[in-house]
Amino acid sequence: MFKILITEPIPEKPISFLEEIGEVTVAPKGTYDTEEALISHIHAYDALLCMLSTPVTRNVLEAGKKLKIVANFAVGYDNIDIKAAQELNIKTANTPDVLTEACGDYAMGLLLALSRKLKEAENYLREGKFSGWEPLGFLGMELRDRTLGIIGMGRIGQAFAHRARAFGMNIIYLNRNRIEQTTEKELNAEFVEDLKELVSRSDVLSLNCPLTEETHHLIDEEILELMPNHALLVNISRGAVIDEEALAEALHDQKIAGAALDVFENEPQVHPKLLTAPNTLLLPHIASATYKTRDAIGMLAAEAIEGVLKGKPDSDIPNLIRR
C-alpha cells in the first residue's frame, strides 16, 4: 500500500479517492507548517498533498527517500522547490483551471464591496449609528466608464475582465505576452507594455500575476505614487507582490483611495499598519472558497497523485508542473 500525507484537512471527496489506492494520513492544520516537521516524517511517504503554507524545500525533498510526487492544493507553487524536485526525479503538480470562475466572481465581489464602502456601511449600522438616509453617507465610485488595469492576464485575470466589462469598465492589461487577439477583441482590452503607464491610467488596479523574482514587491512606494488618488487596489494573487509597508503608508496618507486584499506576504500575519488603514478590505485567503471549487482542487491534486503512483505516462497527467 502506498502511503500518502495530506498536510491539513481538505474536502472528503479527494480523501476517499486516495484511500482507494493507499493509506492516507490527514494531519491537523499547522502540523507541517515548518521545514523541520516535514523532514522528520516525510521519509515514510510515497506522496505529499500539501498547501501553499507547506515549505517543500530542497531539504524536505531530499529527506523524502520514497517520495514520488508533491501535489499542491493550489494553482501557485512558490512554496515548492521545483528545481530540486526535478533533480531528485520527484514529480510536482498544481491545480490550474478549476479556480478560475470562483476567483473571477470573488475579485468582482471585492471590487464592488470596496468601491461602494460596504464593510464600513455595515459596521456603521451594526454600531447603532444609522439614523436614516444621508445624502453624503458612504459615497463611493461607480464602475461604468472607469478603467481597470490588470497585471497578469491569465485565466483568472481574463475571468475578472469579463465580469468588469459587464459593469461597463474599460480594460487595460500588462502581461508577459500579449493574449490572443480574439480574446483581446472580445474584452475590448488594450495591451500596455509599461507598468508605470498602466498604473497611472488605472482607476482600479488588479493583481493577478504569479509570485516570481520579477514580481516580488512589484507594487512598491514608487508605483503607488503613480496611482491616481481616487484609485483602488485589488490583490488576489500573492501577498508578496505588494510591499505592504509602502501600501499601508499610502492608504494612511490617502495617496490611494482603498485596497482589497485576500493574500498577505507573511500569512497568517497581517501587517499591523494595514489593520488600521482606512477603506481597506482584508480577507483570509478565501478566493477559491466554494464547495464546487475546493472539491475540484482536491480531486485534481488527488488524480495527479494516483497517476504518478500507478505509473501513468506524464502525458496522461495534465496538471504536472513542467518547466
CSV table of N, CA and C in Angstrom, one decimal, residues 116-220:
chain,number,residue,atom,x,y,z
A,116,ARG,N,-18.0,50.6,-3.1
A,116,ARG,CA,-19.2,51.1,-2.5
A,116,ARG,C,-19.2,51.1,-1.0
A,117,LYS,N,-18.0,50.9,-0.4
A,117,LYS,CA,-17.8,51.0,1.1
A,117,LYS,C,-18.8,50.1,1.9
A,118,LEU,N,-19.0,48.9,1.4
A,118,LEU,CA,-20.0,48.1,2.0
A,118,LEU,C,-19.6,47.7,3.5
A,119,LYS,N,-18.3,47.4,3.7
A,119,LYS,CA,-17.9,47.0,5.0
A,119,LYS,C,-18.1,48.1,6.0
A,120,GLU,N,-17.7,49.3,5.7
A,120,GLU,CA,-17.8,50.5,6.6
A,120,GLU,C,-19.3,50.8,6.8
A,121,ALA,N,-20.1,50.7,5.8
A,121,ALA,CA,-21.6,51.0,5.9
A,121,ALA,C,-22.2,50.0,6.9
A,122,GLU,N,-21.9,48.7,6.7
A,122,GLU,CA,-22.5,47.7,7.6
A,122,GLU,C,-22.1,47.9,9.0
A,123,ASN,N,-20.8,48.2,9.2
A,123,ASN,CA,-20.3,48.4,10.6
A,123,ASN,C,-21.0,49.6,11.2
A,124,TYR,N,-21.2,50.6,10.4
A,124,TYR,CA,-21.9,51.8,10.9
A,124,TYR,C,-23.3,51.5,11.4
A,125,LEU,N,-24.0,50.6,10.6
A,125,LEU,CA,-25.4,50.2,11.0
A,125,LEU,C,-25.3,49.3,12.3
A,126,ARG,N,-24.4,48.3,12.3
A,126,ARG,CA,-24.3,47.4,13.4
A,126,ARG,C,-24.0,48.1,14.7
A,127,GLU,N,-23.2,49.2,14.6
A,127,GLU,CA,-22.8,50.0,15.8
A,127,GLU,C,-23.9,51.0,16.3
A,128,GLY,N,-25.1,50.9,15.6
A,128,GLY,CA,-26.2,51.7,16.0
A,128,GLY,C,-26.2,53.2,15.6
A,129,LYS,N,-25.4,53.5,14.6
A,129,LYS,CA,-25.2,54.9,14.2
A,129,LYS,C,-26.2,55.3,13.1
A,130,PHE,N,-26.8,54.3,12.5
A,130,PHE,CA,-27.7,54.6,11.3
A,130,PHE,C,-29.0,55.2,11.9
A,131,SER,N,-29.2,56.5,11.5
A,131,SER,CA,-30.4,57.2,11.9
A,131,SER,C,-31.3,57.6,10.8
A,132,GLY,N,-31.0,57.1,9.6
A,132,GLY,CA,-31.8,57.4,8.4
A,132,GLY,C,-30.9,57.7,7.2
A,133,TRP,N,-31.6,57.8,6.0
A,133,TRP,CA,-30.8,58.0,4.8
A,133,TRP,C,-30.1,59.3,4.9
A,134,GLU,N,-28.8,59.3,4.4
A,134,GLU,CA,-28.0,60.5,4.4
A,134,GLU,C,-27.5,60.9,3.0
A,135,PRO,N,-27.7,62.1,2.6
A,135,PRO,CA,-27.2,62.4,1.2
A,135,PRO,C,-25.7,62.3,1.0
A,136,LEU,N,-24.9,62.4,2.1
A,136,LEU,CA,-23.5,62.3,1.9
A,136,LEU,C,-22.9,61.1,2.5
A,137,GLY,N,-23.8,60.1,2.8
A,137,GLY,CA,-23.3,58.9,3.5
A,137,GLY,C,-22.7,57.9,2.6
A,138,PHE,N,-21.4,57.5,2.9
A,138,PHE,CA,-20.7,56.4,2.2
A,138,PHE,C,-20.7,56.6,0.7
A,139,LEU,N,-20.3,57.7,0.2
A,139,LEU,CA,-20.2,57.9,-1.2
A,139,LEU,C,-19.0,57.2,-1.8
A,140,GLY,N,-19.3,56.5,-2.9
A,140,GLY,CA,-18.2,55.6,-3.5
A,140,GLY,C,-18.1,55.8,-5.0
A,141,MET,N,-17.3,54.9,-5.6
A,141,MET,CA,-17.0,55.0,-7.0
A,141,MET,C,-18.0,54.2,-7.9
A,142,GLU,N,-18.6,54.8,-8.9
A,142,GLU,CA,-19.3,54.0,-9.9
A,142,GLU,C,-18.3,53.4,-10.8
A,143,LEU,N,-18.6,52.1,-11.3
A,143,LEU,CA,-17.6,51.4,-12.1
A,143,LEU,C,-17.7,51.7,-13.6
A,144,ARG,N,-18.9,52.0,-14.1
A,144,ARG,CA,-19.1,52.3,-15.5
A,144,ARG,C,-18.1,53.4,-16.0
A,145,ASP,N,-17.5,53.1,-17.1
A,145,ASP,CA,-16.5,54.0,-17.8
A,145,ASP,C,-15.2,54.2,-17.0
A,146,ARG,N,-15.0,53.5,-15.9
A,146,ARG,CA,-13.8,53.5,-15.2
A,146,ARG,C,-12.8,52.5,-15.9
A,147,THR,N,-11.5,52.7,-15.6
A,147,THR,CA,-10.5,51.9,-16.3
A,147,THR,C,-10.0,50.9,-15.3
A,148,LEU,N,-10.1,49.6,-15.6
A,148,LEU,CA,-9.5,48.5,-14.8
A,148,LEU,C,-8.2,48.1,-15.4
A,149,GLY,N,-7.1,48.3,-14.7
A,149,GLY,CA,-5.8,47.8,-15.1
A,149,GLY,C,-5.4,46.5,-14.5
A,150,ILE,N,-5.2,45.5,-15.3
A,150,ILE,CA,-4.9,44.1,-14.8
A,150,ILE,C,-3.5,43.8,-15.0
A,151,ILE,N,-2.8,43.4,-14.0
A,151,ILE,CA,-1.4,42.9,-14.1
A,151,ILE,C,-1.5,41.4,-14.0
A,152,GLY,N,-1.3,40.7,-15.1
A,152,GLY,CA,-1.4,39.2,-15.1
A,152,GLY,C,-2.7,38.8,-15.8
A,153,MET,N,-2.7,38.7,-17.1
A,153,MET,CA,-3.9,38.4,-17.9
A,153,MET,C,-4.0,37.0,-18.2
A,154,GLY,N,-3.8,36.1,-17.2
A,154,GLY,CA,-4.0,34.7,-17.4
A,154,GLY,C,-5.5,34.4,-17.3
A,155,ARG,N,-5.8,33.1,-16.9
A,155,ARG,CA,-7.2,32.7,-16.8
A,155,ARG,C,-8.0,33.5,-15.8
A,156,ILE,N,-7.4,33.7,-14.6
A,156,ILE,CA,-8.2,34.5,-13.6
A,156,ILE,C,-8.3,35.9,-14.0
A,157,GLY,N,-7.2,36.5,-14.5
A,157,GLY,CA,-7.3,37.9,-14.9
A,157,GLY,C,-8.3,38.1,-16.0
A,158,GLN,N,-8.4,37.2,-17.0
A,158,GLN,CA,-9.4,37.3,-18.0
A,158,GLN,C,-10.8,37.1,-17.4
A,159,ALA,N,-11.0,36.2,-16.5
A,159,ALA,CA,-12.3,36.0,-15.9
A,159,ALA,C,-12.8,37.3,-15.2
A,160,PHE,N,-11.9,37.9,-14.5
A,160,PHE,CA,-12.2,39.2,-13.8
A,160,PHE,C,-12.6,40.3,-14.9
A,161,ALA,N,-11.8,40.3,-16.0
A,161,ALA,CA,-12.0,41.3,-17.1
A,161,ALA,C,-13.4,41.1,-17.7
A,162,HIS,N,-13.8,39.8,-17.9
A,162,HIS,CA,-15.2,39.6,-18.4
A,162,HIS,C,-16.2,40.2,-17.5
A,163,ARG,N,-16.1,40.0,-16.3
A,163,ARG,CA,-17.1,40.5,-15.3
A,163,ARG,C,-17.1,42.0,-15.3
A,164,ALA,N,-15.9,42.6,-15.3
A,164,ALA,CA,-15.7,44.0,-15.2
A,164,ALA,C,-16.3,44.7,-16.5
A,165,ARG,N,-16.2,44.0,-17.6
A,165,ARG,CA,-16.8,44.5,-18.9
A,165,ARG,C,-18.3,44.6,-18.8
A,166,ALA,N,-18.9,43.6,-18.1
A,166,ALA,CA,-20.3,43.6,-17.9
A,166,ALA,C,-20.8,44.8,-17.1
A,167,PHE,N,-19.9,45.3,-16.3
A,167,PHE,CA,-20.2,46.5,-15.5
A,167,PHE,C,-19.8,47.8,-16.2
A,168,GLY,N,-19.4,47.7,-17.5
A,168,GLY,CA,-19.1,48.9,-18.3
A,168,GLY,C,-17.7,49.4,-18.1
A,169,MET,N,-16.8,48.6,-17.5
A,169,MET,CA,-15.4,49.1,-17.3
A,169,MET,C,-14.6,49.0,-18.6
A,170,ASN,N,-13.6,49.8,-18.7
A,170,ASN,CA,-12.6,49.7,-19.8
A,170,ASN,C,-11.4,48.9,-19.3
A,171,ILE,N,-10.9,48.0,-20.1
A,171,ILE,CA,-9.8,47.1,-19.7
A,171,ILE,C,-8.5,47.4,-20.3
A,172,ILE,N,-7.5,47.6,-19.5
A,172,ILE,CA,-6.1,47.6,-20.0
A,172,ILE,C,-5.3,46.6,-19.2
A,173,TYR,N,-4.3,46.1,-19.8
A,173,TYR,CA,-3.6,45.0,-19.1
A,173,TYR,C,-2.1,44.9,-19.4
A,174,LEU,N,-1.4,44.4,-18.5
A,174,LEU,CA,0.1,44.1,-18.6
A,174,LEU,C,0.3,42.6,-18.4
A,175,ASN,N,1.0,42.0,-19.3
A,175,ASN,CA,1.2,40.6,-19.2
A,175,ASN,C,2.5,40.3,-19.9
A,176,ARG,N,3.1,39.1,-19.5
A,176,ARG,CA,4.4,38.7,-20.1
A,176,ARG,C,4.3,38.6,-21.6
A,177,ASN,N,3.2,38.1,-22.1
A,177,ASN,CA,2.9,38.0,-23.5
A,177,ASN,C,1.5,38.6,-23.8
A,178,ARG,N,1.4,39.1,-25.0
A,178,ARG,CA,0.1,39.6,-25.4
A,178,ARG,C,-0.9,38.4,-25.5
A,179,ILE,N,-2.1,38.6,-25.1
A,179,ILE,CA,-3.1,37.5,-25.2
A,179,ILE,C,-3.6,37.4,-26.6
A,180,GLU,N,-4.3,36.3,-26.9
A,180,GLU,CA,-4.8,36.1,-28.3
A,180,GLU,C,-5.7,37.3,-28.7
A,181,GLN,N,-5.6,37.6,-30.0
A,181,GLN,CA,-6.3,38.8,-30.5
A,181,GLN,C,-7.8,38.6,-30.4
A,182,THR,N,-8.3,37.4,-30.5
A,182,THR,CA,-9.7,37.1,-30.4
A,182,THR,C,-10.2,37.4,-29.0
A,183,THR,N,-9.4,37.0,-28.0
A,183,THR,CA,-9.8,37.3,-26.6
A,183,THR,C,-9.7,38.8,-26.3
A,184,GLU,N,-8.6,39.4,-26.8
A,184,GLU,CA,-8.4,40.8,-26.6
A,184,GLU,C,-9.6,41.6,-27.2
A,185,LYS,N,-10.0,41.2,-28.4
A,185,LYS,CA,-11.2,41.9,-29.0
A,185,LYS,C,-12.4,41.7,-28.3
A,186,GLU,N,-12.7,40.5,-27.8
A,186,GLU,CA,-13.9,40.1,-27.1
A,186,GLU,C,-14.0,41.0,-25.8
A,187,LEU,N,-12.8,41.2,-25.2
A,187,LEU,CA,-12.8,42.0,-23.9
A,187,LEU,C,-12.6,43.5,-24.2
A,188,ASN,N,-12.4,43.8,-25.5
A,188,ASN,CA,-12.1,45.2,-25.9
A,188,ASN,C,-10.9,45.7,-25.0
A,189,ALA,N,-9.9,44.9,-24.8
A,189,ALA,CA,-8.8,45.1,-23.9
A,189,ALA,C,-7.6,45.7,-24.6
A,190,GLU,N,-6.9,46.6,-24.0
A,190,GLU,CA,-5.8,47.2,-24.5
A,190,GLU,C,-4.5,46.7,-23.8
A,191,PHE,N,-3.6,46.2,-24.6
A,191,PHE,CA,-2.3,45.7,-24.1
A,191,PHE,C,-1.4,46.9,-23.8
A,192,VAL,N,-0.9,47.0,-22.6
A,192,VAL,CA,0.0,48.1,-22.2
A,192,VAL,C,1.4,47.5,-21.8
A,193,GLU,N,2.4,47.9,-22.4
A,193,GLU,CA,3.7,47.2,-22.2
A,193,GLU,C,4.5,47.8,-21.0
A,194,ASP,N,4.1,49.0,-20.5
A,194,ASP,CA,4.9,49.6,-19.5
A,194,ASP,C,4.1,49.7,-18.2
A,195,LEU,N,4.6,49.2,-17.1
A,195,LEU,CA,4.0,49.1,-15.8
A,195,LEU,C,3.5,50.5,-15.3
A,196,LYS,N,4.4,51.4,-15.4
A,196,LYS,CA,4.1,52.8,-14.9
A,196,LYS,C,3.0,53.4,-15.7
A,197,GLU,N,2.9,53.2,-17.0
A,197,GLU,CA,1.8,53.7,-17.8
A,197,GLU,C,0.5,53.1,-17.4
A,198,LEU,N,0.5,51.8,-17.2
A,198,LEU,CA,-0.7,51.0,-16.8
A,198,LEU,C,-1.2,51.6,-15.5
A,199,VAL,N,-0.3,51.7,-14.5
A,199,VAL,CA,-0.7,52.1,-13.1
A,199,VAL,C,-1.3,53.5,-13.2
A,200,SER,N,-0.6,54.4,-13.9
A,200,SER,CA,-1.1,55.8,-13.9
A,200,SER,C,-2.4,56.0,-14.6
A,201,ARG,N,-2.8,55.1,-15.5
A,201,ARG,CA,-4.1,55.2,-16.2
A,201,ARG,C,-5.2,54.4,-15.5
A,202,SER,N,-4.9,53.7,-14.5
A,202,SER,CA,-5.9,52.8,-13.9
A,202,SER,C,-6.7,53.4,-12.7
A,203,ASP,N,-8.0,53.4,-12.8
A,203,ASP,CA,-8.9,53.7,-11.7
A,203,ASP,C,-8.9,52.6,-10.7
A,204,VAL,N,-8.8,51.4,-11.2
A,204,VAL,CA,-8.7,50.2,-10.3
A,204,VAL,C,-7.5,49.4,-10.8
A,205,LEU,N,-6.7,48.9,-9.9
A,205,LEU,CA,-5.5,48.1,-10.3
A,205,LEU,C,-5.7,46.7,-9.7
A,206,SER,N,-5.7,45.7,-10.5
A,206,SER,CA,-5.9,44.3,-10.0
A,206,SER,C,-4.7,43.5,-10.3
A,207,LEU,N,-4.2,42.8,-9.2
A,207,LEU,CA,-3.0,42.0,-9.3
A,207,LEU,C,-3.5,40.5,-9.5
A,208,ASN,N,-3.1,39.9,-10.6
A,208,ASN,CA,-3.5,38.5,-10.9
A,208,ASN,C,-2.3,37.8,-11.4
A,209,CYS,N,-1.1,38.2,-11.0
A,209,CYS,CA,0.1,37.6,-11.5
A,209,CYS,C,0.7,36.6,-10.5
A,210,PRO,N,1.5,35.7,-11.0
A,210,PRO,CA,2.2,34.7,-10.1
A,210,PRO,C,3.3,35.5,-9.3
A,211,LEU,N,3.8,34.9,-8.2
A,211,LEU,CA,4.9,35.4,-7.5
A,211,LEU,C,6.2,34.9,-8.1
A,212,THR,N,7.0,35.7,-8.6
A,212,THR,CA,8.3,35.4,-9.1
A,212,THR,C,9.4,36.4,-8.6
A,213,GLU,N,10.6,36.2,-8.9
A,213,GLU,CA,11.6,37.2,-8.6
A,213,GLU,C,11.3,38.5,-9.2
A,214,GLU,N,10.7,38.5,-10.4
A,214,GLU,CA,10.4,39.8,-11.0
A,214,GLU,C,9.2,40.5,-10.4
A,215,THR,N,8.2,39.7,-9.9
A,215,THR,CA,7.0,40.3,-9.3
A,215,THR,C,7.1,40.6,-7.8
A,216,HIS,N,8.1,40.1,-7.2
A,216,HIS,CA,8.2,40.3,-5.7
A,216,HIS,C,8.3,41.8,-5.5
A,217,HIS,N,7.4,42.3,-4.6
A,217,HIS,CA,7.3,43.8,-4.3
A,217,HIS,C,7.2,44.6,-5.6
A,218,LEU,N,6.5,44.1,-6.6
A,218,LEU,CA,6.3,44.8,-7.8
A,218,LEU,C,5.5,46.1,-7.5
A,219,ILE,N,4.6,46.1,-6.6
A,219,ILE,CA,3.9,47.3,-6.2
A,219,ILE,C,4.6,47.9,-5.0
A,220,ASP,N,5.4,48.8,-5.2
A,220,ASP,CA,6.2,49.4,-4.1
A,220,ASP,C,5.9,50.9,-4.0
